[in-house]
Every structure is written in C-alpha cells, then in structure tokens.
Amino acid sequence: DAMVIQNPRYQVTQFGKPVTLSCSQTLNHNVMYWYQQKSSQAPKLLFHYYDKDFNNEADTPDNFQSRRPNTSFCFLDIRSPGLGDAAMYLCATSTGGRGADTQYFGPGTRLTVL
Amino acid sequence: QQQVKQSPQSLIVQKGGISIINCAYENTAFDYFPWYQQFPGKGPALLIAIRPDVSEKKEGRFTISFNKSAKQFSLHIMDSQPGDSATYFCAASATNAGKSTFGDGTTLTVKP
C-alpha cells in the first residue's frame, strides 16, 4: 500500500544533542510537510517542500532544519534540542495542488528530550 | 491571527447520538475544507472534505455542512459510536497557498 513512513517511531535524545527524524513516501507526491504537535494541540507547520522548493514558516525556530534529497525522502534535523522541543513530529504529503487538497500523514515520531 | 476557529474543545456524546463540531474561517480565499480524525499515538487521517461549490457532503455517518456566506462549516457524526472517540481537526486551504490552516481540535468521547 502507498503510504507515508516515519522512522523512528520513538526517539529519545539528550538536551542539546542533535537528532534527525526521517520520512519517506511511496505516494510520489510533490509536496512534503513537517509538523510539530504537542499534547492536545493542533499540528503546527514547521516547513514544507514543493518538489525542491523549500518553504519555511516565519515562526519556525532556527534550531530546526530540513532536507529533501529526493522525491521520496525528507529529513527533519533538530540541531540542539531543548526540553520544549519534546513533541510528536508528523510528516505529511500532498499532490501538486499547492495545499488545496488532502494531506496524508505518517504515524509520527514521538521525541523525548532528557 | 487564528484563521480557523473550532468549537467545542471537547464533546461527550452518548452512543447513538449526534456529534456536531463547528468551524469558522476568515480567509475568503479558502477553497478546500477537510476534516481529519486523529486517534491517540497516530497521525491525522482524512475523514471527509468539501469544496465551497456545494453546501453539504455526506459519506456514511459523516456529513459536512457548509455555509459560504457565514464562512462556517461543521461536521455531523450520526449514530455516534465509541469507536468514533478521537480528536477531530477541521482545516482550510487555498489553491496555490501551499499549506493548510488547522483548527485547534475537538476531543470527542462517545460513551457506551
């Protein structure tokens, strides 16, 4: 089945230790998104790629970076995780409708910062 | 500035009852309105969506009602079941915007 895969599902890191989360998709969608979701809150968009075109949200901290080496993969790098970065990180994809269509979410990576 | 306001924040309904969740938006450029369902520990998944050229869309027990003039849309879950207990997010997006705006979510609990 075509899907969005996130690895790892659970990630534990230490305060200040860099961490990378990965996302892959078999849907062949042009757009890939990274969201941060904290408990009982809506997903908060960090950035998205339309093909290789990178779009950063204005309030995304500089501590967060992303890479999309090809259509199928996208990575979220947190350079120096703080306690406030503990959250669920969701990857999503959509077709080339530039947002006016369905987003397909992965299962998420739960990040714990010690 | 929150562009999509969702209410209520939480909702408790008896099995077999009707669950109603409301959303209001501000941006008249929005032209796609999906509802996502999220279970604990899972990513959101599309439940049903509507475009503003229709006032209602029904899929099984789930119905979206859309009022363009009032800039409001709502999700109705008929014959609510315990398995419907989840968090529901409304969203809105505009063509060429590249992204969606989500409501804050409604936690639905359906009691047996």
Coordinates of N, CA and C in Angstrom, one line a residue:
Chain A
D1 N 0.8 -1.2 0.0 CA 0.0 0.0 0.0 C 0.9 1.2 0.0
A2 N 0.5 2.2 -0.8 CA 1.2 3.5 -0.8 C 1.0 4.2 0.6
M3 N 2.1 4.8 1.1 CA 2.0 5.3 2.4 C 3.1 6.3 2.7
V4 N 3.0 6.9 3.9 CA 4.0 7.7 4.5 C 4.6 7.0 5.7
I5 N 5.9 6.9 5.7 CA 6.6 6.1 6.7 C 7.5 7.1 7.5
Q6 N 7.5 7.0 8.8 CA 8.4 7.8 9.6 C 9.2 6.9 10.5
N7 N 10.5 7.2 10.6 CA 11.4 6.5 11.4 C 12.3 7.5 12.2
P8 N 12.6 7.1 13.5 CA 12.0 6.1 14.2 C 10.6 6.5 14.7
R9 N 9.8 5.6 15.3 CA 8.5 6.0 15.9 C 8.7 6.7 17.2
Y10 N 9.8 6.3 17.9 CA 10.1 6.9 19.2 C 11.6 7.2 19.2
Q11 N 11.9 8.5 19.6 CA 13.2 8.9 19.7 C 13.5 9.6 21.0
V12 N 14.5 9.1 21.7 CA 14.9 9.8 22.9 C 16.3 10.4 22.7
T13 N 16.4 11.7 23.1 CA 17.7 12.3 22.9 C 18.0 13.1 24.2
Q14 N 19.2 13.6 24.3 CA 19.6 14.4 25.4 C 19.5 15.9 25.1
F15 N 19.3 16.7 26.1 CA 19.3 18.1 25.9 C 20.6 18.5 25.1
G16 N 20.4 19.2 24.0 CA 21.5 19.7 23.2 C 22.1 18.8 22.2
K17 N 21.7 17.5 22.2 CA 22.3 16.5 21.3 C 21.5 16.5 20.0
P18 N 22.2 16.7 18.9 CA 21.4 16.8 17.6 C 20.7 15.5 17.3
V19 N 19.6 15.6 16.6 CA 18.8 14.4 16.3 C 18.2 14.6 14.9
T20 N 18.0 13.5 14.2 CA 17.4 13.6 12.8 C 16.3 12.6 12.8
L21 N 15.2 13.1 12.3 CA 14.0 12.3 12.1 C 13.8 12.1 10.5
S22 N 13.3 11.0 10.1 CA 13.2 10.7 8.7 C 11.8 10.4 8.3
C23 N 11.5 10.7 7.1 CA 10.2 10.5 6.5 C 10.4 10.0 5.1
S24 N 9.6 9.0 4.7 CA 9.7 8.5 3.3 C 8.2 8.3 2.8
Q25 N 8.0 8.4 1.5 CA 6.7 8.2 1.0 C 6.7 7.4 -0.3
T26 N 5.7 6.6 -0.5 CA 5.6 5.8 -1.7 C 4.4 6.4 -2.6
L27 N 3.9 7.5 -2.2 CA 2.8 8.1 -2.9 C 3.2 8.9 -4.1
N28 N 4.5 9.2 -4.2 CA 5.0 10.0 -5.3 C 4.4 11.4 -5.3
H29 N 4.1 12.0 -4.1 CA 3.6 13.3 -4.0 C 4.6 14.4 -4.1
N30 N 4.3 15.5 -4.7 CA 5.2 16.6 -4.9 C 5.5 17.3 -3.6
V31 N 4.5 17.4 -2.7 CA 4.7 18.2 -1.5 C 4.9 17.4 -0.3
M32 N 5.9 17.8 0.5 CA 6.1 17.1 1.8 C 6.2 18.2 2.9
Y33 N 5.6 17.8 4.1 CA 5.4 18.8 5.2 C 6.0 18.2 6.4
W34 N 6.5 19.0 7.3 CA 6.9 18.7 8.7 C 6.0 19.5 9.6
Y35 N 5.4 18.8 10.6 CA 4.6 19.4 11.6 C 5.1 19.0 13.0
Q36 N 5.0 19.9 13.9 CA 5.2 19.6 15.3 C 3.8 19.6 16.0
Q37 N 3.6 18.6 16.8 CA 2.3 18.5 17.5 C 2.5 18.2 19.0
K38 N 2.1 19.1 19.8 CA 2.2 18.9 21.3 C 0.9 18.4 21.8
S39 N 0.9 17.9 23.0 CA -0.3 17.2 23.5 C -1.5 18.2 23.5
S40 N -2.6 17.6 23.0 CA -3.9 18.3 22.9 C -3.9 19.6 22.1
Q41 N -2.9 19.7 21.2 CA -2.9 20.8 20.3 C -3.0 20.4 18.8
A42 N -3.2 21.4 18.0 CA -3.3 21.1 16.6 C -1.8 21.0 16.0
P43 N -1.7 20.3 14.9 CA -0.3 20.3 14.3 C 0.1 21.7 13.9
K44 N 1.4 21.9 14.2 CA 1.9 23.3 13.8 C 2.9 23.1 12.7
L45 N 2.7 23.7 11.6 CA 3.5 23.6 10.4 C 4.9 24.2 10.7
L46 N 5.9 23.4 10.4 CA 7.3 23.9 10.6 C 7.8 24.4 9.2
F47 N 7.7 23.5 8.2 CA 8.1 23.9 6.8 C 7.5 22.9 5.9
H48 N 7.6 23.2 4.6 CA 7.2 22.3 3.6 C 8.0 22.5 2.3
Y49 N 8.1 21.4 1.5 CA 8.7 21.4 0.2 C 7.7 21.2 -0.8
Y50 N 7.7 22.0 -1.9 CA 7.0 21.7 -3.1 C 8.1 21.3 -4.1
D51 N 8.2 20.0 -4.4 CA 9.4 19.5 -5.1 C 10.6 19.9 -4.3
K52 N 11.6 20.6 -4.9 CA 12.8 21.0 -4.1 C 12.6 22.4 -3.6
D53 N 11.5 23.1 -3.8 CA 11.3 24.4 -3.4 C 10.9 24.4 -1.9
F54 N 11.8 25.0 -1.0 CA 11.7 24.9 0.4 C 10.9 26.1 0.9
N55 N 10.0 25.9 1.8 CA 9.2 27.0 2.4 C 9.2 26.9 3.9
N56 N 9.8 27.9 4.5 CA 9.9 27.9 6.0 C 8.9 28.8 6.6
E57 N 8.2 28.3 7.7 CA 7.3 29.2 8.4 C 8.0 30.2 9.1
A58 N 7.5 31.4 9.2 CA 8.1 32.5 9.8 C 8.5 32.3 11.3
D59 N 7.7 31.5 12.0 CA 8.0 31.3 13.4 C 8.7 30.0 13.7
T60 N 9.2 29.3 12.7 CA 9.9 28.1 12.9 C 11.3 28.4 13.5
P61 N 11.7 27.9 14.6 CA 13.0 28.3 15.2 C 14.1 27.8 14.3
D62 N 15.2 28.6 14.4 CA 16.4 28.3 13.6 C 17.0 26.9 13.9
N63 N 16.7 26.4 15.1 CA 17.1 25.2 15.6 C 16.6 24.0 14.7
F64 N 15.6 24.2 14.0 CA 15.0 23.2 13.1 C 15.4 23.4 11.7
Q65 N 15.9 22.4 11.0 CA 16.2 22.4 9.6 C 15.7 21.2 8.9
S66 N 15.6 21.3 7.6 CA 15.1 20.2 6.8 C 15.9 19.9 5.6
R67 N 15.8 18.7 5.1 CA 16.5 18.3 3.8 C 15.5 17.4 3.1
R68 N 15.5 17.6 1.8 CA 14.7 16.7 0.9 C 15.6 16.3 -0.2
P69 N 16.4 15.3 -0.1 CA 17.3 14.9 -1.1 C 16.7 14.3 -2.4
N70 N 15.5 13.8 -2.3 CA 14.8 13.3 -3.5 C 13.3 13.3 -3.2
T71 N 12.5 12.9 -4.2 CA 11.1 13.0 -4.1 C 10.6 12.2 -2.9
S72 N 11.2 11.1 -2.6 CA 10.7 10.1 -1.6 C 11.0 10.4 -0.2
F73 N 12.1 11.1 0.0 CA 12.6 11.3 1.4 C 12.7 12.7 1.8
C74 N 12.4 12.9 3.2 CA 12.6 14.2 3.7 C 13.0 14.0 5.2
F75 N 13.9 14.9 5.6 CA 14.5 14.7 7.0 C 14.3 16.0 7.8
L76 N 14.1 15.8 9.1 CA 14.0 16.9 10.0 C 15.2 16.8 10.9
D77 N 16.0 17.9 10.9 CA 17.2 18.0 11.8 C 16.9 19.0 12.9
I78 N 17.1 18.5 14.2 CA 17.0 19.4 15.3 C 18.4 19.6 15.8
R79 N 19.0 20.7 15.7 CA 20.4 20.9 15.9 C 20.8 20.8 17.4
S80 N 20.0 21.4 18.2 CA 20.2 21.5 19.7 C 18.9 21.4 20.4
P81 N 18.4 20.2 20.6 CA 17.0 20.0 21.2 C 17.0 20.5 22.6
G82 N 15.9 21.3 22.8 CA 15.6 21.7 24.2 C 14.4 21.0 24.7
L83 N 14.2 21.2 26.0 CA 13.1 20.4 26.6 C 11.7 20.8 26.0
G84 N 11.7 22.0 25.5 CA 10.4 22.5 24.8 C 10.2 21.9 23.4
D85 N 11.2 21.2 22.9 CA 11.1 20.5 21.6 C 10.5 19.1 21.7
A86 N 10.3 18.6 22.9 CA 9.6 17.3 23.1 C 8.2 17.4 22.5
A87 N 7.9 16.6 21.6 CA 6.6 16.6 20.9 C 6.5 15.4 20.0
M88 N 5.3 15.3 19.3 CA 5.2 14.4 18.2 C 5.5 15.2 16.9
Y89 N 6.3 14.6 16.1 CA 6.6 15.2 14.8 C 6.0 14.4 13.7
L90 N 5.2 15.1 12.9 CA 4.4 14.5 11.9 C 4.9 14.9 10.5
C91 N 5.1 13.9 9.7 CA 5.4 14.2 8.3 C 4.1 14.0 7.5
A92 N 3.9 14.8 6.5 CA 2.7 14.6 5.6 C 3.1 14.9 4.2
T93 N 2.2 14.4 3.3 CA 2.4 14.7 1.9 C 1.1 15.1 1.2
S94 N 1.2 15.7 0.1 CA 0.1 16.0 -0.7 C 0.5 16.1 -2.2
T95 N -0.5 16.0 -3.1 CA -0.2 16.1 -4.5 C 0.1 17.6 -4.9
G96 N 0.2 17.9 -6.1 CA 0.7 19.2 -6.5 C -0.3 20.3 -6.5
G97 N -1.4 20.1 -5.6 CA -2.4 21.1 -5.6 C -2.1 22.3 -4.7
R98 N -0.8 22.4 -4.3 CA -0.3 23.5 -3.5 C -1.2 23.8 -2.3
G99 N -1.6 22.7 -1.6 CA -2.3 22.9 -0.4 C -3.8 22.7 -0.4
A100 N -4.3 22.9 -1.6 CA -5.8 22.8 -1.7 C -6.2 21.4 -2.0
D101 N -5.7 20.4 -1.2 CA -6.0 19.1 -1.3 C -5.7 18.3 -0.1
T102 N -5.9 17.0 -0.1 CA -5.8 16.2 1.1 C -4.3 16.1 1.5
Q103 N -4.0 16.1 2.8 CA -2.7 15.8 3.3 C -2.7 14.4 3.9
Y104 N -1.7 13.6 3.5 CA -1.6 12.2 4.0 C -0.5 12.2 5.1
F105 N -0.8 11.9 6.3 CA 0.1 11.9 7.4 C 0.7 10.6 7.7
G106 N 2.0 10.6 8.1 CA 2.6 9.4 8.6 C 2.2 9.2 10.1
P107 N 2.7 8.2 10.7 CA 2.3 7.8 12.1 C 2.9 8.7 13.1
G108 N 3.9 9.5 12.7 CA 4.6 10.4 13.7 C 5.8 9.8 14.4
T109 N 6.7 10.6 14.8 CA 7.8 10.3 15.7 C 7.6 11.0 17.0
R110 N 7.6 10.3 18.1 CA 7.5 10.9 19.4 C 8.9 11.2 19.9
L111 N 9.2 12.4 20.1 CA 10.5 12.8 20.5 C 10.5 13.2 22.0
T112 N 11.4 12.5 22.7 CA 11.6 12.8 24.2 C 13.0 13.4 24.4
V113 N 13.0 14.5 25.1 CA 14.3 15.2 25.4 C 14.6 15.1 26.9
L114 N 15.7 14.5 27.2 CA 16.0 14.3 28.6 C 17.0 15.4 29.1
Chain B
Q1 N -2.8 35.6 14.4 CA -4.2 35.6 14.0 C -4.6 34.2 13.6
Q2 N -5.6 33.7 14.3 CA -6.1 32.4 14.0 C -7.1 32.5 12.9
Q3 N -6.9 31.8 11.8 CA -7.8 31.9 10.7 C -8.9 30.9 10.7
V4 N -8.8 29.8 11.5 CA -9.8 28.8 11.6 C -10.1 28.6 13.1
K5 N -11.3 28.9 13.5 CA -11.7 28.7 14.9 C -12.6 27.5 15.0
Q6 N -12.3 26.6 15.9 CA -13.0 25.4 16.0 C -13.7 25.3 17.4
S7 N -14.9 24.8 17.5 CA -15.6 24.6 18.7 C -16.5 23.4 18.7
P8 N -16.8 22.7 19.8 CA -16.2 22.9 21.1 C -14.8 22.3 21.2
Q9 N -14.1 22.6 22.3 CA -12.8 22.0 22.5 C -12.9 20.5 22.9
S10 N -14.0 20.2 23.6 CA -14.3 18.8 23.9 C -15.8 18.5 23.8
L11 N -16.1 17.3 23.6 CA -17.5 16.9 23.4 C -17.7 15.5 23.9
I12 N -18.8 15.3 24.7 CA -19.1 14.0 25.2 C -20.5 13.7 24.7
V13 N -20.7 12.5 24.0 CA -21.9 12.2 23.4 C -22.2 10.7 23.8
Q14 N -23.5 10.4 24.0 CA -23.9 9.0 24.2 C -23.9 8.2 22.9
K15 N -23.6 7.0 23.0 CA -23.7 6.1 21.9 C -25.1 6.2 21.2
G16 N -25.0 6.4 19.9 CA -26.2 6.6 19.1 C -26.6 8.0 18.9
G17 N -26.0 8.9 19.6 CA -26.3 10.3 19.5 C -25.6 11.0 18.3
I18 N -25.9 12.3 18.2 CA -25.3 13.1 17.1 C -24.2 13.9 17.6
S19 N -23.0 13.9 17.0 CA -21.9 14.7 17.4 C -21.8 15.9 16.4
I20 N -21.7 17.1 16.9 CA -21.6 18.2 16.0 C -20.4 19.1 16.4
I21 N -19.5 19.3 15.4 CA -18.3 20.1 15.6 C -18.4 21.3 14.6
N22 N -18.1 22.5 15.1 CA -18.2 23.6 14.2 C -16.8 24.3 14.0
C23 N -16.7 24.9 12.8 CA -15.5 25.7 12.4 C -15.9 26.9 11.7
A24 N -15.2 28.0 12.0 CA -15.4 29.3 11.3 C -14.1 29.7 10.7
Y25 N -14.1 30.3 9.5 CA -12.9 30.8 8.9 C -13.0 32.3 8.5
E26 N -11.9 32.9 8.3 CA -11.9 34.3 7.9 C -11.4 34.6 6.5
N27 N -10.5 33.7 6.0 CA -9.9 34.0 4.7 C -10.9 33.5 3.6
T28 N -11.4 34.5 2.8 CA -12.4 34.1 1.8 C -11.7 33.4 0.6
A29 N -10.4 33.4 0.6 CA -9.6 32.6 -0.5 C -9.6 31.1 -0.2
F30 N -10.0 30.7 1.0 CA -10.0 29.3 1.2 C -11.0 28.6 0.3
D31 N -10.6 27.5 -0.3 CA -11.5 26.8 -1.2 C -11.5 25.2 -1.0
Y32 N -10.9 24.8 0.1 CA -10.9 23.4 0.4 C -11.0 23.2 1.9
F33 N -11.9 22.4 2.3 CA -12.2 22.3 3.8 C -12.3 20.8 4.2
P34 N -11.2 20.2 4.6 CA -11.2 18.8 5.1 C -11.3 18.7 6.6
W35 N -11.8 17.6 7.0 CA -11.8 17.2 8.4 C -10.9 16.0 8.5
Y36 N -10.1 16.1 9.6 CA -9.2 15.0 9.9 C -9.5 14.4 11.2
Q37 N -9.3 13.1 11.3 CA -9.6 12.3 12.5 C -8.3 11.8 13.0
Q38 N -8.0 12.0 14.3 CA -6.7 11.5 14.9 C -7.0 10.7 16.1
F39 N -6.5 9.5 16.1 CA -6.5 8.6 17.3 C -5.2 8.8 18.1
P40 N -5.2 8.5 19.4 CA -4.0 8.7 20.2 C -2.8 7.9 19.6
G41 N -1.7 8.6 19.5 CA -0.5 8.0 19.0 C -0.4 7.8 17.6
K42 N -1.4 8.3 16.8 CA -1.4 8.1 15.4 C -1.4 9.5 14.7
G43 N -1.1 9.5 13.4 CA -1.2 10.7 12.6 C -2.6 11.0 12.2
P44 N -3.0 12.2 12.0 CA -4.3 12.5 11.5 C -4.6 11.8 10.1
A45 N -5.8 11.5 9.9 CA -6.2 10.9 8.6 C -7.5 11.6 8.1
L46 N -7.5 11.8 6.8 CA -8.7 12.5 6.2 C -10.0 11.7 6.5
L47 N -11.0 12.4 7.0 CA -12.3 11.8 7.2 C -13.2 12.1 6.1
I48 N -13.4 13.4 5.8 CA -14.3 13.9 4.7 C -13.9 15.3 4.4
A49 N -14.1 15.7 3.2 CA -13.7 17.1 2.8 C -14.8 17.7 1.9
I50 N -14.8 19.0 1.8 CA -15.8 19.7 0.9 C -15.2 20.9 0.3
R51 N -15.7 21.2 -0.9 CA -15.3 22.4 -1.6 C -16.5 23.3 -1.6
P52 N -16.3 24.6 -1.7 CA -17.4 25.6 -1.5 C -18.5 25.6 -2.6
D53 N -18.4 24.8 -3.6 CA -19.4 24.8 -4.6 C -20.6 24.0 -4.2
V54 N -20.5 23.3 -3.1 CA -21.7 22.5 -2.5 C -21.9 22.9 -1.1
S55 N -23.2 22.7 -0.6 CA -23.5 23.1 0.8 C -23.4 21.9 1.7
E56 N -23.4 20.7 1.2 CA -23.4 19.6 2.1 C -22.8 18.4 1.3
K57 N -22.0 17.6 2.1 CA -21.5 16.4 1.6 C -21.6 15.3 2.7
K58 N -22.1 14.1 2.2 CA -22.3 13.1 3.2 C -21.6 11.8 2.8
E59 N -20.9 11.2 3.7 CA -20.2 9.9 3.5 C -20.5 9.0 4.7
G60 N -21.5 8.1 4.5 CA -21.9 7.2 5.6 C -22.5 8.0 6.7
R61 N -21.9 7.9 7.9 CA -22.5 8.6 9.1 C -22.0 10.0 9.2
F62 N -21.0 10.4 8.4 CA -20.4 11.7 8.5 C -20.9 12.6 7.4
T63 N -21.2 13.8 7.8 CA -21.8 14.9 7.0 C -21.0 16.2 7.2
I64 N -20.6 16.9 6.2 CA -20.2 18.2 6.3 C -21.3 19.2 5.8
S65 N -21.6 20.2 6.6 CA -22.5 21.2 6.2 C -21.6 22.5 6.0
F66 N -21.8 23.2 4.9 CA -21.0 24.3 4.6 C -21.9 25.5 4.3
N67 N -21.6 26.7 5.0 CA -22.3 27.9 4.8 C -21.3 29.0 4.3
K68 N -21.3 29.2 3.0 CA -20.2 30.1 2.5 C -20.4 31.5 2.9
S69 N -21.7 32.0 3.0 CA -21.9 33.4 3.4 C -21.5 33.7 4.8
A70 N -21.7 32.7 5.7 CA -21.4 32.8 7.1 C -19.9 32.4 7.3
K71 N -19.3 31.9 6.4 CA -17.9 31.4 6.5 C -17.8 30.4 7.6
Q72 N -18.7 29.4 7.6 CA -18.7 28.4 8.6 C -18.9 27.0 8.0
F73 N -18.4 26.0 8.6 CA -18.7 24.6 8.2 C -18.6 23.8 9.4
S74 N -19.4 22.7 9.3 CA -19.5 21.8 10.5 C -19.5 20.3 10.1
L75 N -19.1 19.5 11.1 CA -19.1 18.1 10.9 C -20.2 17.5 11.8
H76 N -21.0 16.7 11.2 CA -22.0 16.0 11.9 C -21.7 14.5 11.9
I77 N -21.7 13.8 13.0 CA -21.5 12.4 13.1 C -22.8 11.8 13.6
M78 N -23.5 11.1 12.7 CA -24.8 10.5 13.1 C -24.5 9.1 13.8
D79 N -25.4 8.7 14.7 CA -25.3 7.4 15.3 C -23.9 7.2 15.8
S80 N -23.4 8.2 16.6 CA -22.0 8.1 17.1 C -21.7 6.8 17.9
Q81 N -20.6 6.3 17.6 CA -20.1 5.0 18.2 C -18.9 5.2 19.1
P82 N -18.7 4.4 20.1 CA -17.4 4.5 20.9 C -16.2 4.5 20.1
G83 N -16.2 3.8 18.9 CA -15.0 3.8 18.1 C -14.8 5.2 17.4
D84 N -15.7 6.1 17.5 CA -15.5 7.4 16.9 C -14.8 8.3 17.9
S85 N -14.6 7.8 19.1 CA -13.8 8.6 20.1 C -12.4 8.9 19.6
A86 N -12.1 10.2 19.4 CA -10.9 10.6 18.7 C -10.8 12.1 18.8
T87 N -9.8 12.7 18.3 CA -9.7 14.2 18.2 C -9.9 14.5 16.7
Y88 N -10.8 15.5 16.5 CA -11.2 15.9 15.1 C -10.6 17.3 14.9
F89 N -10.0 17.5 13.7 CA -9.5 18.8 13.3 C -10.1 19.2 12.0
C90 N -10.6 20.4 12.0 CA -11.0 21.0 10.7 C -9.8 21.7 10.2
A91 N -9.8 21.9 8.9 CA -8.7 22.6 8.2 C -9.3 23.3 7.0
A92 N -8.5 24.3 6.5 CA -8.9 25.0 5.3 C -7.6 25.4 4.6
S93 N -7.8 25.4 3.3 CA -6.6 25.8 2.5 C -7.1 26.5 1.2
A94 N -6.2 27.2 0.6 CA -6.5 27.9 -0.6 C -5.6 27.4 -1.7
T95 N -6.1 27.3 -2.9 CA -5.3 26.9 -4.1 C -4.1 27.8 -4.2
N96 N -2.9 27.2 -4.4 CA -1.6 27.9 -4.5 C -1.1 28.4 -3.2
A97 N -1.8 28.2 -2.1 CA -1.2 28.6 -0.8 C -0.1 27.7 -0.4
G98 N -0.1 26.5 -0.7 CA 0.9 25.6 -0.4 C 0.8 24.9 1.0
K99 N -0.2 25.3 1.7 CA -0.4 24.7 3.1 C -1.8 24.9 3.6
S100 N -2.1 24.2 4.6 CA -3.4 24.2 5.2 C -3.4 24.9 6.6
T101 N -4.5 25.5 7.0 CA -4.6 26.0 8.3 C -5.6 25.1 9.1
F102 N -5.1 24.7 10.3 CA -5.9 23.8 11.1 C -6.6 24.5 12.2
G103 N -7.8 24.0 12.6 CA -8.4 24.4 13.8 C -7.7 23.8 15.0
D104 N -8.1 24.2 16.2 CA -7.4 23.7 17.4 C -7.8 22.3 17.8
G105 N -8.8 21.7 17.2 CA -9.2 20.3 17.5 C -10.3 20.2 18.5
T106 N -11.0 19.1 18.4 CA -12.1 18.8 19.3 C -11.9 17.3 19.7
T107 N -11.9 17.1 21.0 CA -11.7 15.8 21.5 C -13.2 15.2 21.8
L108 N -13.5 14.2 21.0 CA -14.8 13.6 21.1 C -14.7 12.3 21.9
T109 N -15.6 12.2 22.9 CA -15.7 11.0 23.6 C -17.2 10.5 23.5
V110 N -17.3 9.2 23.0 CA -18.6 8.6 22.8 C -18.8 7.6 23.9
K111 N -19.7 7.8 24.8 CA -19.9 6.9 25.9 C -20.8 5.7 25.5
P112 N -20.5 4.5 25.9 CA -21.3 3.3 25.5 C -22.7 3.4 26.1

